[in-house]
Short mmCIF file of C-alpha atoms in Angstrom, two decimals:
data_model
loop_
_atom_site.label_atom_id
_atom_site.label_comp_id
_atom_site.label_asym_id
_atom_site.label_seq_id
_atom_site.Cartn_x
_atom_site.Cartn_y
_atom_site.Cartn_z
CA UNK A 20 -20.70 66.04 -96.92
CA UNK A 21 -17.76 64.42 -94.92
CA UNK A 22 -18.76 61.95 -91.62
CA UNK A 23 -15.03 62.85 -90.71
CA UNK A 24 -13.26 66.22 -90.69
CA UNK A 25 -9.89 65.04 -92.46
CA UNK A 26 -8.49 61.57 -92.89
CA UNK A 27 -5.88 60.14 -94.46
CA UNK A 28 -6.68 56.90 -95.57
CA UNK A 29 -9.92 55.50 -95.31
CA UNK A 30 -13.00 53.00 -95.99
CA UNK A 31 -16.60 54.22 -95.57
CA UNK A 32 -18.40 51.18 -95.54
CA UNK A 33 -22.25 51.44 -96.22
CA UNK A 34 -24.14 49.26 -93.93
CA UNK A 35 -27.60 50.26 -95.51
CA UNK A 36 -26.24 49.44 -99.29
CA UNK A 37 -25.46 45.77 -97.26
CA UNK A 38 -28.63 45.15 -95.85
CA UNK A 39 -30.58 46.62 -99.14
CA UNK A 40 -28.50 44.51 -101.56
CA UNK A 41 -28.93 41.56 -99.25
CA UNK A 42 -32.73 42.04 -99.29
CA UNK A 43 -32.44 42.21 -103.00
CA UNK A 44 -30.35 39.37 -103.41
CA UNK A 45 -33.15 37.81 -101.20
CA UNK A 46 -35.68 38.21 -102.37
CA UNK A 47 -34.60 36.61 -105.72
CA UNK A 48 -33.58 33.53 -103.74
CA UNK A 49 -37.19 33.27 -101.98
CA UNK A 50 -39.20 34.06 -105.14
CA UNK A 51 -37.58 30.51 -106.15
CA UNK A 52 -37.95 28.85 -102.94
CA UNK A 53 -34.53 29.08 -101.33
CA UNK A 54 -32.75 29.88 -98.62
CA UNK A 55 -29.43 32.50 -98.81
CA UNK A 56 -25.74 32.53 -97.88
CA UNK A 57 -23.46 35.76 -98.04
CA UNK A 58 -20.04 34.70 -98.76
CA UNK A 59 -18.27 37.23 -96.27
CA UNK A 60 -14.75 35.17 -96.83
CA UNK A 61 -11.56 37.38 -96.46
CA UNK A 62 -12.89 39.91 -94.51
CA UNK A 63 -16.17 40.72 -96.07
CA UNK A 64 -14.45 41.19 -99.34
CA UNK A 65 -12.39 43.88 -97.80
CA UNK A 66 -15.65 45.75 -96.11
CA UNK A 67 -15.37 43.79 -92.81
CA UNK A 68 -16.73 39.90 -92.20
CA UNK A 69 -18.71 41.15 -88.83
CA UNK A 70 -19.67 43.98 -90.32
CA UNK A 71 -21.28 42.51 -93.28
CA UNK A 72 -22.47 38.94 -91.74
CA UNK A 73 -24.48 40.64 -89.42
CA UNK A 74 -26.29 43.06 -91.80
CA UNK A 75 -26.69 40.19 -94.10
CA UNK A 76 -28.48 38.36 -91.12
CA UNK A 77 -30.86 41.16 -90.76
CA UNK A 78 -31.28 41.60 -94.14
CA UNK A 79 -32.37 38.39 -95.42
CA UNK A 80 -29.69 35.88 -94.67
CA UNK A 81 -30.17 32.74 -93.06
CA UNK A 82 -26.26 31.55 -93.11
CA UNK A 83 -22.49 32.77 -93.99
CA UNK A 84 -20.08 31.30 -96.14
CA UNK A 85 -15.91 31.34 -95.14
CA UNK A 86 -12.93 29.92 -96.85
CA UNK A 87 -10.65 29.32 -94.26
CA UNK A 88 -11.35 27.77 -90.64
CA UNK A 89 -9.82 30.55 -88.93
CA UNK A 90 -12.64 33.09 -90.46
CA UNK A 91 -15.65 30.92 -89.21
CA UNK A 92 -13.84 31.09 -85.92
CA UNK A 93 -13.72 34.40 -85.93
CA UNK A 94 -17.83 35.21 -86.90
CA UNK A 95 -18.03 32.78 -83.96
CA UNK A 96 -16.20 34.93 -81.61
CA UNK A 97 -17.79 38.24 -82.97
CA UNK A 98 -21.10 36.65 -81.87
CA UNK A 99 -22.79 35.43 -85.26
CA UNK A 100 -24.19 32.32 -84.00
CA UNK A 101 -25.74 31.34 -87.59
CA UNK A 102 -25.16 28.64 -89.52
CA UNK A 103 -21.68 29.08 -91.17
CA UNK A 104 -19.66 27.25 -94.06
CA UNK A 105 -16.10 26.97 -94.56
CA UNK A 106 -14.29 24.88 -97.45
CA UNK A 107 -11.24 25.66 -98.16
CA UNK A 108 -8.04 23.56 -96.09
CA UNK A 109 -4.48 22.59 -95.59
CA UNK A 110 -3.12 19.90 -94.04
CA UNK A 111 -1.96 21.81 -91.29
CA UNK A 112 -5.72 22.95 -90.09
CA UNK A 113 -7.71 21.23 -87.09
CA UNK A 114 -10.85 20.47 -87.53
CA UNK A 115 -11.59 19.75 -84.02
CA UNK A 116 -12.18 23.47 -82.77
CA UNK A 117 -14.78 24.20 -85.91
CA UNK A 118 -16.97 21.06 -85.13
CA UNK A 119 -16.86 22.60 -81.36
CA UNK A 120 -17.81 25.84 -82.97
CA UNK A 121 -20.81 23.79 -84.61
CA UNK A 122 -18.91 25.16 -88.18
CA UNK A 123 -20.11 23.43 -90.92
CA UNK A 124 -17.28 21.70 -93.03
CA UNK A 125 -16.75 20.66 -96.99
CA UNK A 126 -15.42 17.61 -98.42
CA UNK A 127 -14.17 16.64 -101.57
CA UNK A 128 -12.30 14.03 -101.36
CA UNK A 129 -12.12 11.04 -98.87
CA UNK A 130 -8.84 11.98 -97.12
CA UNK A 131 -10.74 15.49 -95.70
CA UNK A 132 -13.70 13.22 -94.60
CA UNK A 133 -11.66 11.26 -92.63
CA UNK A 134 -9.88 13.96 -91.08
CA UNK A 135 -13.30 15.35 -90.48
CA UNK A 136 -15.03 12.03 -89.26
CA UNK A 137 -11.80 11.43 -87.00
CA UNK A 138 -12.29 15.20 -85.15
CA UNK A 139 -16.01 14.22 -84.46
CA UNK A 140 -15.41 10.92 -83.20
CA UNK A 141 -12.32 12.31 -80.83
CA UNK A 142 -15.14 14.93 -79.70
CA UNK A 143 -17.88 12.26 -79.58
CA UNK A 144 -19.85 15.12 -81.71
CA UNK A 145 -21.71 15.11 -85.25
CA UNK A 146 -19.80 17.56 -87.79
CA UNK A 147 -22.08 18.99 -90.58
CA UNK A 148 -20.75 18.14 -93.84
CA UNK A 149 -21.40 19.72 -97.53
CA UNK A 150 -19.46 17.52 -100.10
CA UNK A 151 -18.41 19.15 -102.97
CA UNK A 152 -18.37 17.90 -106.48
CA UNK A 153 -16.13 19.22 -109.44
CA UNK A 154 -18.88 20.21 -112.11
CA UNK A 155 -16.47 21.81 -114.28
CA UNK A 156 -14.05 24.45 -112.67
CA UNK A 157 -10.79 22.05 -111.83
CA UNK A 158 -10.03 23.73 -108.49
CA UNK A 159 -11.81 21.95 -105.21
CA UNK A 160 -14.33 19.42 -105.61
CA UNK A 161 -14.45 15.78 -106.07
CA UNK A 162 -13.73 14.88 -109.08
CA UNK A 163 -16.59 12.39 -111.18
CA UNK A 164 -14.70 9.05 -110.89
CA UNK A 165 -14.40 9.74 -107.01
CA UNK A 166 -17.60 10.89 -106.33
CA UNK A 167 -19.27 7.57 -105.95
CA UNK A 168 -16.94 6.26 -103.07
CA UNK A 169 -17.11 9.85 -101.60
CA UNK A 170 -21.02 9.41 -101.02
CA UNK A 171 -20.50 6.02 -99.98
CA UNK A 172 -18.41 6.99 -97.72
CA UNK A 173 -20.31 9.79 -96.32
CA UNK A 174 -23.16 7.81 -96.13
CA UNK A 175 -21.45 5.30 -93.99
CA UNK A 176 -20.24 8.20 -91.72
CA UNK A 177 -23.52 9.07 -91.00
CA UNK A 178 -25.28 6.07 -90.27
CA UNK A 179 -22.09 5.62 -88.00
CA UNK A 180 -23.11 9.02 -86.27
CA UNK A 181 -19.95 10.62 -87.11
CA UNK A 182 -21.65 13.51 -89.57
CA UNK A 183 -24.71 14.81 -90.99
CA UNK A 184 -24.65 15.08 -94.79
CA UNK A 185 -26.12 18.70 -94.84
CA UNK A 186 -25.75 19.39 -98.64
CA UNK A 187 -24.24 19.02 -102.06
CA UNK A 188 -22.63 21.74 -103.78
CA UNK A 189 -20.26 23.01 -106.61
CA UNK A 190 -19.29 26.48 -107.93
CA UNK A 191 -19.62 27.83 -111.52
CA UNK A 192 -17.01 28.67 -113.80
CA UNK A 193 -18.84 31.37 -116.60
CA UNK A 194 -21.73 32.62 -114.62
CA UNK A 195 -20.56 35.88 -115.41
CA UNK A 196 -21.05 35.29 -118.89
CA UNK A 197 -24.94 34.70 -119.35
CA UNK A 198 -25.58 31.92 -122.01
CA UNK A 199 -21.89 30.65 -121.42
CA UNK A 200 -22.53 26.77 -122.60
CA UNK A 201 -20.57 25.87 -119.62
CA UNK A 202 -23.38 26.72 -117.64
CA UNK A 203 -25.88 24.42 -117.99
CA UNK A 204 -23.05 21.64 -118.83
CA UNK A 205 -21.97 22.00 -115.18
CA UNK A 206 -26.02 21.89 -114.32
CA UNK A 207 -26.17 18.72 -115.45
CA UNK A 208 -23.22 16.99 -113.87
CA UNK A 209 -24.33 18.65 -110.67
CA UNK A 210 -27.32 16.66 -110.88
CA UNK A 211 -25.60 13.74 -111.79
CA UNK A 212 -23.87 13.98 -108.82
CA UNK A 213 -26.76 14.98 -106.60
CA UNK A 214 -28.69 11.91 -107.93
CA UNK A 215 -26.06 9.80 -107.20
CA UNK A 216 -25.72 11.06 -103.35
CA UNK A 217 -29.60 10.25 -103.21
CA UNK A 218 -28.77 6.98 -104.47
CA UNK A 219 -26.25 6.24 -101.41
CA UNK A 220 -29.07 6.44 -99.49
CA UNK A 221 -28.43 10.78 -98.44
CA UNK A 222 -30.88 13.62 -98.54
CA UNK A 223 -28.63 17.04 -98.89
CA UNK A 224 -30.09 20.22 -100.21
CA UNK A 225 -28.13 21.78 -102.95
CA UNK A 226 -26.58 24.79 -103.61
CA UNK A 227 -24.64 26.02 -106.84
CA UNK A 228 -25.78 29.82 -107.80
CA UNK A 229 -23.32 32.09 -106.90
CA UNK A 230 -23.98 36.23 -107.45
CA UNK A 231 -24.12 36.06 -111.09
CA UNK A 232 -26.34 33.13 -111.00
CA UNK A 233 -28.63 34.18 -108.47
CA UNK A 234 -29.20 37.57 -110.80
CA UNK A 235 -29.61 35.39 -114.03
CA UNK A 236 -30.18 31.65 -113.76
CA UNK A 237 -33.42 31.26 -111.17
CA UNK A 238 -33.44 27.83 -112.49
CA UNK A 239 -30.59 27.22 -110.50
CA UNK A 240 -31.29 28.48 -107.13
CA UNK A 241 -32.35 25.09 -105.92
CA UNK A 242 -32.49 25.07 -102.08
CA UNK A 243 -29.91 27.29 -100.85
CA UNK A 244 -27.63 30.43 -103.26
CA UNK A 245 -24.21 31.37 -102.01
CA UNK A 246 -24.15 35.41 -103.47
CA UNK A 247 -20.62 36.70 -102.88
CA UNK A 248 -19.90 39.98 -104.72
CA UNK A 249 -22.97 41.59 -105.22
CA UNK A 250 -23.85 41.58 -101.78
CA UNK A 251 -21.12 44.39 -101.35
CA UNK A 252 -23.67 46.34 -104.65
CA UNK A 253 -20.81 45.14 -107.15
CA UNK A 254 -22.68 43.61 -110.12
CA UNK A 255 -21.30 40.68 -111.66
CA UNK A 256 -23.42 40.42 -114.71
CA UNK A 257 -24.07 44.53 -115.76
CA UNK A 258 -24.65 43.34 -119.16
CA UNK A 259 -27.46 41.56 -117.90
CA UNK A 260 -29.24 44.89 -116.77
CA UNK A 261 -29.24 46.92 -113.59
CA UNK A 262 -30.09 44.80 -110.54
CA UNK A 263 -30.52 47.46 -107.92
CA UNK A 264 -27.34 47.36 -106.21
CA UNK A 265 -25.82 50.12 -104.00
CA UNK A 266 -21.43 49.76 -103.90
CA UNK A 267 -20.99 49.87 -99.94
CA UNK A 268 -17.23 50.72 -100.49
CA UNK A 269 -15.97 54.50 -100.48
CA UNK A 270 -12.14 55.02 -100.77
CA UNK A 271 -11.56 58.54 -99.34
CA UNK A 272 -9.08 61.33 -98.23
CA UNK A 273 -8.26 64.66 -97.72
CA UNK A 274 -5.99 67.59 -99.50
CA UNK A 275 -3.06 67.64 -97.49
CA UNK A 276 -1.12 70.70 -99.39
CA UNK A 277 -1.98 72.94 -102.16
CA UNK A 278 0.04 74.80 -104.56
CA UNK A 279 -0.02 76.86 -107.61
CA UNK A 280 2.61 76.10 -109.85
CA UNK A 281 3.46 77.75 -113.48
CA UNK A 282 3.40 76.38 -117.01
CA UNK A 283 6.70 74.17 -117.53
CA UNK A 284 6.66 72.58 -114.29
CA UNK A 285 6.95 69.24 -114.24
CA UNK A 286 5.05 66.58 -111.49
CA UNK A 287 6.31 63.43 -109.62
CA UNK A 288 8.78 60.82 -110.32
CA UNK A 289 10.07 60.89 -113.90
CA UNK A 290 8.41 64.42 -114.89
CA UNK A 291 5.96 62.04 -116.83
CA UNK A 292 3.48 65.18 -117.11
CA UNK A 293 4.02 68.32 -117.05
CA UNK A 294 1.79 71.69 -116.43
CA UNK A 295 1.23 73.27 -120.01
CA UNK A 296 -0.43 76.29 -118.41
CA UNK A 297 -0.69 77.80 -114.53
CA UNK A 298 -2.32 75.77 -112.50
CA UNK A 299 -3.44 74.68 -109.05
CA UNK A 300 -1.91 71.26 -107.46
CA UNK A 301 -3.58 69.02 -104.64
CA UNK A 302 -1.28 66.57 -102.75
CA UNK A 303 -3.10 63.87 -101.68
CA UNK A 304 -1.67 61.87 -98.97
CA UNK A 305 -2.94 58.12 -100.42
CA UNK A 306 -0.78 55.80 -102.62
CA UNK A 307 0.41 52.25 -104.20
CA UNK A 308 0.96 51.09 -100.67
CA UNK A 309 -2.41 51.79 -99.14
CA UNK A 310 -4.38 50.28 -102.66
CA UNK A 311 -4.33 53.09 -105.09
CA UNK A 312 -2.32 50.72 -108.04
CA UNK A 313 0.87 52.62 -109.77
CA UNK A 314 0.03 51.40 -113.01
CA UNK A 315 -3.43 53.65 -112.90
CA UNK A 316 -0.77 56.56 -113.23
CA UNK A 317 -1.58 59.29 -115.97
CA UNK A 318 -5.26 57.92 -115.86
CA UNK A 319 -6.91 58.23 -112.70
CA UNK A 320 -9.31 60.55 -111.72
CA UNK A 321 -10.53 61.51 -108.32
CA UNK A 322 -13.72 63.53 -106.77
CA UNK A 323 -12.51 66.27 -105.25
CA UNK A 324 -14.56 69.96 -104.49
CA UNK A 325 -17.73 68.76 -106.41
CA UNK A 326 -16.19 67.67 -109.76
CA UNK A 327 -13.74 64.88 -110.90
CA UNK A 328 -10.03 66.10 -111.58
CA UNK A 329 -7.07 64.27 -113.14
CA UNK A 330 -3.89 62.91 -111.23
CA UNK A 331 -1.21 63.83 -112.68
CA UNK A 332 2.32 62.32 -113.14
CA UNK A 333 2.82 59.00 -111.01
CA UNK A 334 0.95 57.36 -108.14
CA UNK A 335 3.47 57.33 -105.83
CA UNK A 336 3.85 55.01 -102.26
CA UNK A 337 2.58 57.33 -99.83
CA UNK A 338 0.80 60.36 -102.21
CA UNK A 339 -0.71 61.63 -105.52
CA UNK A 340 -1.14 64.79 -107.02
CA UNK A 341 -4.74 66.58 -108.32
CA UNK A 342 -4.98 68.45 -111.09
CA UNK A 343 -7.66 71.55 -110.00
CA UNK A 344 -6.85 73.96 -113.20
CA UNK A 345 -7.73 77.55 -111.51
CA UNK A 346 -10.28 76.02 -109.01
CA UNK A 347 -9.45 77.02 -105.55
CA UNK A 348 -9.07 73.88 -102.95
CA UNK A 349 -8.58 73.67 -99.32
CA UNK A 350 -6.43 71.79 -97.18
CA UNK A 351 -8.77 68.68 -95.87
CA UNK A 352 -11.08 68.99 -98.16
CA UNK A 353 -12.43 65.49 -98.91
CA UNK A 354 -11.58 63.58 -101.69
CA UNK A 355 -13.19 60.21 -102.76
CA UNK A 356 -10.79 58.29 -104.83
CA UNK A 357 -13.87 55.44 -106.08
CA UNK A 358 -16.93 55.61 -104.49
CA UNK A 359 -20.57 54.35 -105.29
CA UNK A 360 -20.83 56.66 -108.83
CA UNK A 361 -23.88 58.38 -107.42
CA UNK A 362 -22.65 61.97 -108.03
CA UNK A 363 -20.07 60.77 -111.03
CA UNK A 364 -17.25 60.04 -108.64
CA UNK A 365 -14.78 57.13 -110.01
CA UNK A 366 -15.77 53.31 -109.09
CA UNK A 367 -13.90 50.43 -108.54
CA UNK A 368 -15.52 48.69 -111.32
CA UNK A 369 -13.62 51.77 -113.44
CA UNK A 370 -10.62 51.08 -112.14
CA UNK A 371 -10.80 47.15 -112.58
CA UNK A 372 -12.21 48.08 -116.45
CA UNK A 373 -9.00 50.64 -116.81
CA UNK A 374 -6.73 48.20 -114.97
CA UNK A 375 -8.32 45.25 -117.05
CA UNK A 376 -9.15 42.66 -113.79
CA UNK A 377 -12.58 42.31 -112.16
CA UNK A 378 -13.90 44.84 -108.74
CA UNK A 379 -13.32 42.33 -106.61
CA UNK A 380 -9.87 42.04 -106.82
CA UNK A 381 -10.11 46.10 -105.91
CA UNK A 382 -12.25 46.16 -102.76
CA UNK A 383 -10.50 43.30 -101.56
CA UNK A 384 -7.42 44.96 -101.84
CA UNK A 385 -8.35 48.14 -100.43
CA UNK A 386 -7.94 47.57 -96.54
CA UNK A 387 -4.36 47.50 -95.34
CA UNK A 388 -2.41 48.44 -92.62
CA UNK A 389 -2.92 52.50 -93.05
CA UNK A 390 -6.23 52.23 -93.84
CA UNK A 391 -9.07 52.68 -91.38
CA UNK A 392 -12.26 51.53 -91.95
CA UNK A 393 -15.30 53.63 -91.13
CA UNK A 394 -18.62 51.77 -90.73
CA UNK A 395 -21.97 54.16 -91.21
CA UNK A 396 -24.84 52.71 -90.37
CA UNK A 397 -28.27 54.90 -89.83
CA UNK A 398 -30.13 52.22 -87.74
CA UNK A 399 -27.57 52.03 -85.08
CA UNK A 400 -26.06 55.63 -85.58
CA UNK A 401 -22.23 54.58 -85.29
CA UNK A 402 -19.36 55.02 -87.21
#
């Protein structure tokens, strides 16, 4: 059953699959003895930062992790008034109105602390810092030979009551890929590193297990885990069994037209397909612009009048066409174009498999500017 009569383009987001994955996610984290940060970074993964940080709060959740400045700004102006983490700058970004917003900041390399220590002391404030050590991935992080003059540094900052060294942290490069010997070689410069911080004389917690090592590597959890991905029900580690997480994300729309059209006719740009018997076409009124990729032309399927059907010929900008054979369809009937899977409908994690990239890149693709977004929830009753 449809929430909406007809709709063009749209995003049913699942609060309940939020808050249930969240408790599962959890729960993992507090069977070890940790704490728990959803990473709702560009826009909630596509399902909406507010949206998600605040079901996350209620569902478990005890802080929120950012990228960029200007999306801790934002949970702050929504109201989320939780502990929140951003860590990823350019030179060009203040720091001044995040230590206002008590947003807690990363370092990895001197040059950021400074810039961070210099905002505090202009705002005679204390900025909570995470440093951030390269274990193994090459992108942020401090790298080895640095890291001793980075928690010297730090260390300095804080007995000069310019910031308080909150934690130490790093990110995984293979968690995906249980057993990956990467793994536990990043473990161990991470505690190399933490040992060393200890050393200068800080006490941070730690926090390296993102969703894939939250589900597999409890060893890991330490005091604080970061899960990104499967907070939205998208399982980073299915190999590793099922984890008990509901996809929040439903791409949807309705038949626009319907037509029967003979054997011989030919569909969409280039007549790549064409009908070998009489049958009856759906326009759909989604395309490439609002997320539905081109190159998923010719093998696509959709959920459409209780059964999956094939698109036929190519995805085009604006619309796509339904194979229904000699079923009868309506205009605005719904049609899910990925959903959760519960009643066989496509997924996202079939497209990224057919497409050959990962679900996240899908859902955080999905919401653009002809694209509403739909939030159900059943304990507030909105949408």
């Amino acid at each position: 059953m449809s929430d909406q009569h007809a709709y063009r383009a749209d995003l049913r987001i699942d609060v309940d699959a939020i808050r249930h994955n969240v408790r599962v996610l959890a729960g993992r984290a507090e069977a070890s003895g940790a704490r728990t940060m959803v990473i709702v970074k560009s826009d909630g993964y596509g399902h909406g930062a507010l949206t998600v940080g605040r079901a996350a709060l209620q569902a478990g959740a005890d802080r929120l992790g950012v990228a960029a400045i200007s999306e801790a700004l934002q949970l702050r102006e929504g109201g989320i008034t939780a502990p929140v983490l951003c860590w990823l700058f350019t030179e060009a970004d203040e720091f001044g109105p995040a230590i206002a917003a008590d947003i807690e900041l990363s370092a990895s390399s001197q040059a950021t602390l400074a810039r961070i220590v210099a905002a505090a002391a202009a705002q005679d404030r204390v900025a909570r810092v995470h440093l951030k050590i390269d274990t193994g991935l090459a992108r942020s992080g401090c790298p080895a030979e640095l890291w001793p003059a980075l928690v010297e540094a730090a260390a300095k900052a804080e007995a000069d009551g310019h910031v308080s060294v909150e934690a130490v942290w790093s990110h995984l490069a293979c968690a995906d890929e249980p057993g990956h010997p990467s793994i536990d070689m990043q473990a161990e410069r991470f505690h190399r590193a933490y040992e060393q911080a200890r050393a200068a004389g800080l006490d941070p917690i730690r926090h390296l297990a993102n969703s894939a090592a939250v589900l597999t590597r409890p060893d890991l959890h330490f005091e604080l885990v970061r899960p990104g991905i499967a907070a939205y029900g998208l399982d980073p580690v299915p190999q590793a069994g099922d984890h008990d997480l509901r996809p929040a994300m439903t791409f949807r729309s309705s038949v626009s037209l319907t037509k029967r059209v003979p054997a011989g006719e030919s569909v969409s740009y280039g007549h790549s397909w064409t009908a070998g018997a009489p049958t009856n076409l759906a326009l759909v009124p989604v395309g490439y612009a609002d997320g539905v990729p081109r190159s998923l032309s010719g093998r696509m399927e959709v959920w459409l009048a209780g059964r999956r059907r094939p698109v036929r010929g190519r995805v085009c900008m604006d619309q796509l066409v339904v194979d229904c054979g000699d079923d009868e369809v309506s205009e605005g009937d719904e049609v899910i174009v990925f959903g959760a899977g519960d009643r066989g409908e496509p997924t996202a994690a079939e497209w990224a498999d057919e497409l050959g990239t990962i679900h996240y890149e899908i859902v955080t693709g999905m919401y653009r500017p002809r694209v509403t977004r739909t939030v159900v929830d059943s304990e507030l009753e909105v949408s």
